[in-house]
């Protein structure tokens, strides 16, 4: 619920950002934002999820949390040093201040996620979810509204990134104040503890980074082969469709414990029945949203000042329909103690997206990217169903 709420606030942020910058400026912002998301994932190294899943570790959690904060800081410092070195050698492209803002934003984003994971571990799920998914977009929206009122001059891309970084820093300060012991849970750790912690979270990190790279490949390819305006259209349409994507993700998270309970009581046949019922319900909701996008999608995109067909949004919603089936199948694999099958799907998704996006984005631009996303989603849904049939003979 909070993830969907955060997505709605994010759409409000993007709407106001569109008033600050042109379509080209908004497209460039989405391009750099994709690097912020991937770098933030690298800085967390899956340790935020490892903390949430590590309630059985007891006193070791403080060590994991300490390693997480230290690792994020080291990656941020190393990234800045690499940037300075590249620009010193005159290899770096673009404005170095923009890339420094990217690193700084990713760093504070990773810290927010790590700190919120502590509250989740303490069973404060509502507060943790509210802080993680809703507080930052609200702070970001407030700062953007002030920027609109002040009407700042200068490079609009820099203005957007500066407000983004400022929002993350302010959100981080609020999280530190609200989350009890966020800076007191730091302990002295040994080299072996650091190695063991990073090794334990490496599988989570690998799956996360593959997912993040796959999700942001379209933005990167559009930035390389198409116009910034095409990136703006895709960025807005993707975030609108993500509301449905977050709905399916939340539903899968809710149903996973039910799967686990069914496994201990009734076996895999009951799990598959529960999975089928959920897929049917979500399919109806998503097909309905895709139909509504055909009717009203054009008006929504026009409201953001973007000249694009509603078919862009409709095709992305249909892609989420197939991604939902991949997500439910992956949850089934995890409950049946076969997580590597889910990892194989993530690898296939990343490779398949790269192979299709390269030629289609170069030759067909935005429509090529959206078609590639839909094709990959259909193929993965089919492969995941085949995996279930071959492994479990159902």
CSV table of C-alpha atoms in Angstrom, one decimal:
chain,number,residue,atom,x,y,z
A,1,UNK,CA,0.0,0.0,0.0
A,2,UNK,CA,2.7,2.5,1.0
A,3,UNK,CA,4.7,1.6,-2.2
A,4,UNK,CA,1.6,2.5,-4.3
A,5,UNK,CA,1.1,5.7,-2.3
A,6,UNK,CA,4.8,6.5,-2.8
A,7,UNK,CA,4.3,5.9,-6.5
A,8,UNK,CA,1.4,8.4,-6.6
A,9,UNK,CA,3.4,11.0,-4.8
A,10,UNK,CA,6.3,10.4,-7.2
A,11,UNK,CA,3.9,11.1,-10.1
A,12,UNK,CA,3.0,14.4,-8.5
A,13,UNK,CA,6.7,15.1,-8.2
A,14,UNK,CA,7.3,14.4,-11.9
A,15,UNK,CA,4.3,16.5,-12.9
A,16,UNK,CA,5.8,19.5,-11.0
A,17,UNK,CA,9.3,18.7,-12.4
A,18,UNK,CA,7.7,18.9,-15.9
A,19,UNK,CA,6.6,22.5,-15.0
A,20,UNK,CA,10.2,23.4,-14.0
A,21,UNK,CA,11.9,21.9,-17.1
A,22,UNK,CA,11.0,21.2,-20.7
A,23,UNK,CA,10.4,17.7,-22.0
A,24,UNK,CA,14.0,17.5,-23.0
A,25,UNK,CA,15.2,18.5,-19.5
A,26,UNK,CA,12.8,16.0,-17.9
A,27,UNK,CA,14.2,13.2,-20.3
A,28,UNK,CA,17.7,14.1,-19.3
A,29,UNK,CA,16.7,13.9,-15.6
A,30,UNK,CA,15.3,10.4,-16.1
A,31,UNK,CA,18.5,9.4,-17.8
A,32,UNK,CA,20.7,10.4,-14.8
A,33,UNK,CA,18.1,9.1,-12.3
A,34,UNK,CA,18.5,5.6,-13.8
A,35,UNK,CA,22.2,5.8,-12.8
A,36,UNK,CA,21.2,6.9,-9.3
A,37,UNK,CA,19.0,3.9,-8.9
A,38,UNK,CA,21.7,1.4,-10.1
A,39,UNK,CA,24.4,3.0,-8.0
A,40,UNK,CA,22.2,3.0,-4.9
A,41,UNK,CA,21.7,-0.7,-5.4
A,42,UNK,CA,25.4,-1.2,-5.7
A,43,UNK,CA,26.0,0.8,-2.5
A,44,UNK,CA,23.5,-1.3,-0.5
A,45,UNK,CA,24.9,-4.6,-1.8
A,46,UNK,CA,21.6,-6.3,-0.7
A,47,UNK,CA,22.4,-5.7,2.9
A,48,UNK,CA,19.1,-3.8,3.6
A,49,UNK,CA,17.2,-6.9,2.5
A,50,UNK,CA,19.6,-9.2,4.4
A,51,UNK,CA,18.9,-7.3,7.6
A,52,UNK,CA,15.2,-7.6,7.1
A,53,UNK,CA,15.5,-11.4,6.5
A,54,UNK,CA,18.1,-11.8,9.3
A,55,UNK,CA,16.0,-11.7,12.4
A,56,UNK,CA,17.4,-15.1,13.4
A,57,UNK,CA,20.9,-13.6,13.5
A,58,UNK,CA,20.2,-11.7,16.8
A,59,UNK,CA,23.3,-9.8,17.9
A,60,UNK,CA,24.9,-10.1,14.4
A,61,UNK,CA,22.4,-7.6,13.0
A,62,UNK,CA,24.4,-4.7,14.4
A,63,UNK,CA,27.5,-5.9,12.7
A,64,UNK,CA,25.6,-6.3,9.4
A,65,UNK,CA,24.2,-2.8,9.8
A,66,UNK,CA,27.6,-1.4,10.5
A,67,UNK,CA,29.1,-3.1,7.5
A,68,UNK,CA,26.3,-1.8,5.3
A,69,UNK,CA,26.9,1.9,6.3
A,70,UNK,CA,30.7,1.5,6.0
A,71,UNK,CA,30.4,-0.2,2.6
A,72,UNK,CA,28.0,2.4,1.2
A,73,UNK,CA,30.4,5.2,2.4
A,74,UNK,CA,33.4,3.5,0.8
A,75,UNK,CA,31.6,3.0,-2.5
A,76,UNK,CA,30.5,6.6,-2.5
A,77,UNK,CA,34.1,7.9,-1.8
A,78,UNK,CA,35.5,5.5,-4.4
A,79,UNK,CA,33.0,6.7,-7.0
A,80,UNK,CA,33.9,10.4,-6.4
A,81,UNK,CA,37.6,9.6,-6.7
A,82,UNK,CA,37.0,7.7,-9.9
A,83,UNK,CA,35.1,10.7,-11.3
A,84,UNK,CA,37.9,13.1,-10.4
A,85,UNK,CA,40.4,10.8,-12.0
A,86,UNK,CA,38.4,10.4,-15.2
A,87,UNK,CA,38.0,14.1,-15.6
A,88,UNK,CA,41.6,14.8,-14.7
A,89,UNK,CA,42.5,12.5,-17.6
A,90,UNK,CA,39.9,14.3,-19.7
A,91,UNK,CA,38.0,11.0,-20.3
A,92,UNK,CA,34.9,12.0,-18.5
A,93,UNK,CA,31.9,13.2,-20.5
A,94,UNK,CA,29.3,15.8,-19.4
A,95,UNK,CA,29.3,18.1,-16.4
A,96,UNK,CA,31.2,16.6,-13.5
A,97,UNK,CA,28.9,18.4,-11.0
A,98,UNK,CA,26.0,16.5,-12.4
A,99,UNK,CA,27.7,13.1,-11.9
A,100,UNK,CA,28.8,14.2,-8.3
A,101,UNK,CA,25.1,14.9,-7.6
A,102,UNK,CA,24.3,11.4,-8.9
A,103,UNK,CA,26.8,9.8,-6.5
A,104,UNK,CA,25.6,11.9,-3.6
A,105,UNK,CA,21.9,11.1,-4.2
A,106,UNK,CA,22.6,7.4,-4.5
A,107,UNK,CA,24.6,7.5,-1.3
A,108,UNK,CA,21.8,9.1,0.8
A,109,UNK,CA,19.2,6.8,-0.8
A,110,UNK,CA,21.2,3.8,0.2
A,111,UNK,CA,21.5,5.1,3.8
A,112,UNK,CA,17.8,5.7,4.0
A,113,UNK,CA,17.1,2.1,2.9
A,114,UNK,CA,19.6,0.6,5.4
A,115,UNK,CA,18.2,2.6,8.3
A,116,UNK,CA,14.6,1.8,7.5
A,117,UNK,CA,15.5,-1.9,7.4
A,118,UNK,CA,16.2,-1.7,11.2
A,119,UNK,CA,12.7,-0.6,11.9
A,120,UNK,CA,11.3,-3.3,9.7
A,121,UNK,CA,13.4,-5.9,11.7
A,122,UNK,CA,11.8,-4.5,14.9
A,123,UNK,CA,8.4,-5.4,13.5
A,124,UNK,CA,7.5,-1.7,13.0
A,125,UNK,CA,6.4,-2.5,9.4
A,126,UNK,CA,4.0,0.4,9.0
A,127,UNK,CA,6.4,3.1,10.1
A,128,UNK,CA,9.3,1.6,8.1
A,129,UNK,CA,7.2,1.4,4.9
A,130,UNK,CA,5.9,4.9,5.4
A,131,UNK,CA,9.4,6.2,5.9
A,132,UNK,CA,10.9,4.2,3.0
A,133,UNK,CA,8.3,4.7,0.3
A,134,UNK,CA,6.3,7.8,1.1
A,135,UNK,CA,8.4,10.3,3.1
A,136,UNK,CA,11.0,11.1,0.4
A,137,UNK,CA,8.5,11.7,-2.4
A,138,UNK,CA,6.6,14.1,-0.1
A,139,UNK,CA,9.7,16.0,0.9
A,140,UNK,CA,10.8,16.1,-2.8
A,141,UNK,CA,7.3,17.4,-3.8
A,142,UNK,CA,7.5,20.2,-1.2
A,143,UNK,CA,10.9,21.3,-2.3
A,144,UNK,CA,9.9,21.2,-6.0
A,145,UNK,CA,6.8,23.4,-5.3
A,146,UNK,CA,9.1,25.9,-3.6
A,147,UNK,CA,11.4,25.8,-6.7
A,148,UNK,CA,8.3,26.6,-8.9
A,149,UNK,CA,7.3,29.5,-6.7
A,150,UNK,CA,10.9,30.9,-6.6
A,151,UNK,CA,11.4,30.3,-10.3
A,152,UNK,CA,15.1,29.6,-10.2
A,153,UNK,CA,17.3,30.5,-13.2
A,154,UNK,CA,20.0,28.4,-14.6
A,155,UNK,CA,20.4,24.9,-16.1
A,156,UNK,CA,17.0,23.2,-15.3
A,157,UNK,CA,18.6,19.7,-15.2
A,158,UNK,CA,21.0,20.9,-12.5
A,159,UNK,CA,18.1,22.5,-10.6
A,160,UNK,CA,16.2,19.2,-10.8
A,161,UNK,CA,19.2,17.1,-9.6
A,162,UNK,CA,20.1,19.6,-6.8
A,163,UNK,CA,16.5,19.5,-5.5
A,164,UNK,CA,16.6,15.7,-5.7
A,165,UNK,CA,19.8,15.5,-3.7
A,166,UNK,CA,18.5,18.1,-1.1
A,167,UNK,CA,15.4,16.1,-0.7
A,168,UNK,CA,17.3,12.9,0.0
A,169,UNK,CA,19.6,14.6,2.5
A,170,UNK,CA,16.6,16.1,4.3
A,171,UNK,CA,14.8,12.7,4.2
A,172,UNK,CA,17.9,11.0,5.6
A,173,UNK,CA,18.0,13.5,8.5
A,174,UNK,CA,14.4,12.9,9.3
A,175,UNK,CA,14.9,9.1,9.2
A,176,UNK,CA,17.9,9.4,11.6
A,177,UNK,CA,15.7,11.3,14.0
A,178,UNK,CA,12.6,9.1,13.7
A,179,UNK,CA,14.3,5.6,13.7
A,180,UNK,CA,15.5,4.8,17.2
A,181,UNK,CA,19.2,3.8,17.4
A,182,UNK,CA,20.0,4.5,13.8
A,183,UNK,CA,23.4,5.8,14.7
A,184,UNK,CA,23.8,3.9,18.0
A,185,UNK,CA,23.7,0.4,16.5
A,186,UNK,CA,27.2,0.8,15.1
A,187,UNK,CA,29.7,-1.8,16.5
A,188,UNK,CA,33.4,-2.6,15.8
A,189,UNK,CA,33.7,-5.3,13.2
A,190,UNK,CA,36.6,-7.5,12.1
A,191,UNK,CA,37.8,-8.2,8.6
A,192,UNK,CA,36.3,-11.7,8.7
A,193,UNK,CA,32.9,-10.3,9.7
A,194,UNK,CA,33.0,-7.9,6.8
A,195,UNK,CA,33.9,-10.8,4.4
A,196,UNK,CA,31.2,-13.1,5.8
A,197,UNK,CA,28.5,-10.4,5.7
A,198,UNK,CA,29.2,-9.4,2.1
A,199,UNK,CA,29.5,-13.1,1.0
A,200,UNK,CA,26.1,-13.9,2.7
A,201,UNK,CA,24.3,-11.0,0.9
A,202,UNK,CA,26.0,-11.5,-2.5
A,203,UNK,CA,23.1,-13.6,-3.9
A,204,UNK,CA,20.6,-11.0,-2.8
A,205,UNK,CA,22.8,-8.3,-4.4
A,206,UNK,CA,23.2,-10.2,-7.6
A,207,UNK,CA,19.5,-10.6,-8.1
A,208,UNK,CA,18.8,-7.0,-7.1
A,209,UNK,CA,21.4,-5.5,-9.4
A,210,UNK,CA,20.2,-7.6,-12.3
A,211,UNK,CA,16.7,-6.4,-11.7
A,212,UNK,CA,17.7,-2.8,-11.4
A,213,UNK,CA,19.9,-2.9,-14.5
A,214,UNK,CA,17.1,-4.6,-16.5
A,215,UNK,CA,14.6,-2.0,-15.4
A,216,UNK,CA,16.9,0.9,-16.3
A,217,UNK,CA,18.3,-0.4,-19.6
A,218,UNK,CA,15.5,1.2,-21.6
A,219,UNK,CA,16.3,4.6,-20.3
A,220,UNK,CA,20.0,4.2,-21.0
A,221,UNK,CA,19.4,2.9,-24.6
A,222,UNK,CA,16.9,5.7,-25.2
A,223,UNK,CA,19.5,8.2,-24.0
A,224,UNK,CA,22.0,6.8,-26.5
A,225,UNK,CA,19.8,6.2,-29.5
A,226,UNK,CA,16.7,8.5,-29.2
A,227,UNK,CA,15.9,12.0,-28.1
A,228,UNK,CA,15.6,13.2,-24.5
A,229,UNK,CA,11.9,13.9,-25.1
A,230,UNK,CA,11.4,10.2,-25.9
A,231,UNK,CA,13.1,9.4,-22.5
A,232,UNK,CA,10.7,11.8,-20.8
A,233,UNK,CA,7.6,10.1,-22.4
A,234,UNK,CA,9.0,6.7,-21.4
A,235,UNK,CA,9.8,7.9,-17.9
A,236,UNK,CA,6.3,9.2,-17.2
A,237,UNK,CA,4.5,6.2,-18.9
A,238,UNK,CA,6.7,3.7,-17.0
A,239,UNK,CA,6.0,5.4,-13.6
A,240,UNK,CA,2.3,5.4,-14.4
A,241,UNK,CA,2.3,1.7,-15.2
A,242,UNK,CA,4.5,1.0,-12.2
A,243,UNK,CA,1.5,1.7,-9.9
A,244,UNK,CA,0.0,-1.6,-11.2
A,245,UNK,CA,3.4,-3.2,-11.0
A,246,UNK,CA,3.7,-2.2,-7.3
A,247,UNK,CA,0.2,-3.6,-6.7
A,248,UNK,CA,1.2,-7.0,-8.0
A,249,UNK,CA,4.6,-6.9,-6.1
A,250,UNK,CA,2.7,-6.1,-2.8
A,251,UNK,CA,0.2,-8.9,-3.5
A,252,UNK,CA,3.0,-11.4,-4.1
A,253,UNK,CA,4.7,-10.3,-0.8
A,254,UNK,CA,1.5,-10.8,1.0
A,255,UNK,CA,0.8,-14.2,-0.5
A,256,UNK,CA,4.3,-15.7,-0.1
A,257,UNK,CA,3.7,-16.5,3.7
A,258,UNK,CA,0.4,-18.1,2.6
A,259,UNK,CA,2.4,-20.3,0.2
A,260,UNK,CA,4.8,-21.3,3.0
A,261,UNK,CA,1.9,-22.2,5.2
A,262,UNK,CA,0.3,-24.2,2.5
A,263,UNK,CA,3.5,-26.1,1.9
A,264,UNK,CA,3.7,-27.3,5.5
A,265,UNK,CA,0.0,-28.3,5.6
A,266,UNK,CA,-1.2,-29.3,2.1
A,267,UNK,CA,1.8,-29.4,-0.2
A,268,UNK,CA,2.5,-27.9,-3.6
A,269,UNK,CA,-1.0,-28.6,-5.1
A,270,UNK,CA,-2.6,-26.1,-2.7
A,271,UNK,CA,0.1,-23.6,-3.3
A,272,UNK,CA,-0.5,-23.8,-7.1
A,273,UNK,CA,-4.2,-23.3,-6.5
A,274,UNK,CA,-3.6,-20.2,-4.4
A,275,UNK,CA,-1.1,-18.9,-7.0
A,276,UNK,CA,-3.7,-19.5,-9.8
A,277,UNK,CA,-6.4,-17.6,-7.9
A,278,UNK,CA,-4.1,-14.6,-7.3
A,279,UNK,CA,-3.0,-14.5,-10.9
A,280,UNK,CA,-6.6,-14.6,-12.2
A,281,UNK,CA,-7.6,-11.7,-9.8
A,282,UNK,CA,-4.5,-9.6,-10.7
A,283,UNK,CA,-5.0,-10.3,-14.4
A,284,UNK,CA,-8.5,-8.9,-14.3
A,285,UNK,CA,-7.3,-5.7,-12.5
A,286,UNK,CA,-4.4,-5.2,-15.0
A,287,UNK,CA,-6.4,-5.9,-18.1
A,288,UNK,CA,-9.0,-3.4,-16.8
A,289,UNK,CA,-6.2,-0.8,-16.2
A,290,UNK,CA,-4.8,-1.4,-19.7
A,291,UNK,CA,-8.3,-0.9,-21.2
A,292,UNK,CA,-8.7,2.4,-19.2
A,293,UNK,CA,-5.3,3.6,-20.4
A,294,UNK,CA,-6.6,3.3,-24.0
A,295,UNK,CA,-9.5,5.6,-23.1
A,296,UNK,CA,-7.8,8.1,-20.9
A,297,UNK,CA,-4.0,7.5,-21.4
A,298,UNK,CA,-3.7,10.2,-24.0
A,299,UNK,CA,-5.3,12.8,-21.7
A,300,UNK,CA,-2.9,11.8,-18.8
A,301,UNK,CA,0.2,12.2,-21.0
A,302,UNK,CA,-1.1,15.5,-22.4
A,303,UNK,CA,-1.4,16.7,-18.8
A,304,UNK,CA,2.3,16.2,-18.4
A,305,UNK,CA,2.9,18.2,-21.5
A,306,UNK,CA,4.1,15.2,-23.5
A,307,UNK,CA,3.1,14.5,-27.1
A,308,UNK,CA,2.8,10.7,-27.3
A,309,UNK,CA,0.3,7.9,-28.0
A,310,UNK,CA,-1.6,6.2,-25.2
A,311,UNK,CA,-0.5,2.9,-26.7
A,312,UNK,CA,2.9,3.4,-25.0
A,313,UNK,CA,1.2,3.3,-21.6
A,314,UNK,CA,-1.1,0.4,-22.6
A,315,UNK,CA,1.8,-1.8,-23.8
A,316,UNK,CA,3.7,-1.2,-20.6
A,317,UNK,CA,0.7,-2.2,-18.5
A,318,UNK,CA,0.4,-5.4,-20.6
A,319,UNK,CA,4.1,-6.1,-19.9
A,320,UNK,CA,3.3,-5.8,-16.1
A,321,UNK,CA,0.6,-8.4,-16.6
A,322,UNK,CA,3.2,-11.0,-17.8
A,323,UNK,CA,5.8,-9.7,-15.2
A,324,UNK,CA,3.2,-10.5,-12.5
A,325,UNK,CA,3.1,-14.1,-13.6
A,326,UNK,CA,6.9,-14.2,-13.4
A,327,UNK,CA,6.8,-12.7,-9.9
A,328,UNK,CA,4.3,-15.3,-8.6
A,329,UNK,CA,6.3,-18.2,-10.2
A,330,UNK,CA,9.5,-16.8,-8.5
A,331,UNK,CA,7.7,-16.6,-5.2
A,332,UNK,CA,6.7,-20.3,-5.7
A,333,UNK,CA,10.3,-21.2,-6.4
A,334,UNK,CA,11.4,-19.5,-3.2
A,335,UNK,CA,8.9,-21.2,-1.1
A,336,UNK,CA,9.8,-24.6,-2.6
A,337,UNK,CA,13.5,-23.9,-1.7
A,338,UNK,CA,14.6,-23.4,-5.3
A,339,UNK,CA,15.7,-19.7,-5.3
A,340,UNK,CA,18.3,-20.2,-8.0
A,341,UNK,CA,15.5,-20.7,-10.5
A,342,UNK,CA,14.4,-17.2,-9.8
A,343,UNK,CA,18.0,-16.0,-10.2
A,344,UNK,CA,18.1,-17.8,-13.6
A,345,UNK,CA,15.0,-15.8,-14.7
A,346,UNK,CA,16.7,-12.5,-13.6
A,347,UNK,CA,19.7,-13.4,-15.7
A,348,UNK,CA,17.6,-14.3,-18.7
A,349,UNK,CA,15.6,-11.1,-18.3
A,350,UNK,CA,18.8,-8.9,-18.3
A,351,UNK,CA,20.4,-10.6,-21.2
A,352,UNK,CA,17.2,-10.8,-23.3
A,353,UNK,CA,16.4,-7.1,-22.6
A,354,UNK,CA,19.9,-6.0,-23.7
A,355,UNK,CA,19.8,-8.1,-26.9
A,356,UNK,CA,16.4,-6.8,-27.9
A,357,UNK,CA,16.7,-3.2,-26.8
A,358,UNK,CA,19.9,-2.5,-28.6
A,359,UNK,CA,18.6,-3.0,-32.2
A,360,UNK,CA,14.9,-2.0,-31.5
A,361,UNK,CA,15.8,1.3,-29.7
A,362,UNK,CA,18.3,2.2,-32.5
A,363,UNK,CA,15.8,1.6,-35.3
A,364,UNK,CA,12.4,2.3,-33.8
A,365,UNK,CA,13.1,4.6,-30.9
A,366,UNK,CA,10.5,4.7,-28.1
A,367,UNK,CA,8.1,2.2,-29.7
A,368,UNK,CA,10.9,-0.2,-30.3
A,369,UNK,CA,11.8,0.0,-26.6
A,370,UNK,CA,8.3,-0.6,-25.4
A,371,UNK,CA,7.8,-3.6,-27.8
A,372,UNK,CA,11.1,-5.1,-26.6
A,373,UNK,CA,9.9,-4.8,-23.0
A,374,UNK,CA,6.6,-6.6,-23.8
A,375,UNK,CA,8.3,-9.4,-25.8
A,376,UNK,CA,10.8,-10.1,-23.0
A,377,UNK,CA,8.0,-10.2,-20.4
A,378,UNK,CA,6.0,-12.7,-22.5
A,379,UNK,CA,9.0,-14.9,-23.1
A,380,UNK,CA,9.9,-14.9,-19.4
A,381,UNK,CA,6.3,-15.7,-18.3
A,382,UNK,CA,6.4,-18.6,-20.7
A,383,UNK,CA,9.8,-19.9,-19.5
A,384,UNK,CA,8.8,-19.6,-15.8
A,385,UNK,CA,5.7,-21.7,-16.5
A,386,UNK,CA,7.8,-24.3,-18.3
A,387,UNK,CA,10.2,-24.4,-15.4
A,388,UNK,CA,7.3,-25.1,-13.0
A,389,UNK,CA,6.0,-27.9,-15.3
A,390,UNK,CA,9.5,-29.5,-15.8
A,391,UNK,CA,10.7,-29.3,-12.2
A,392,UNK,CA,7.4,-30.1,-10.4
A,393,UNK,CA,5.6,-32.1,-13.1
A,394,UNK,CA,2.3,-30.1,-12.8
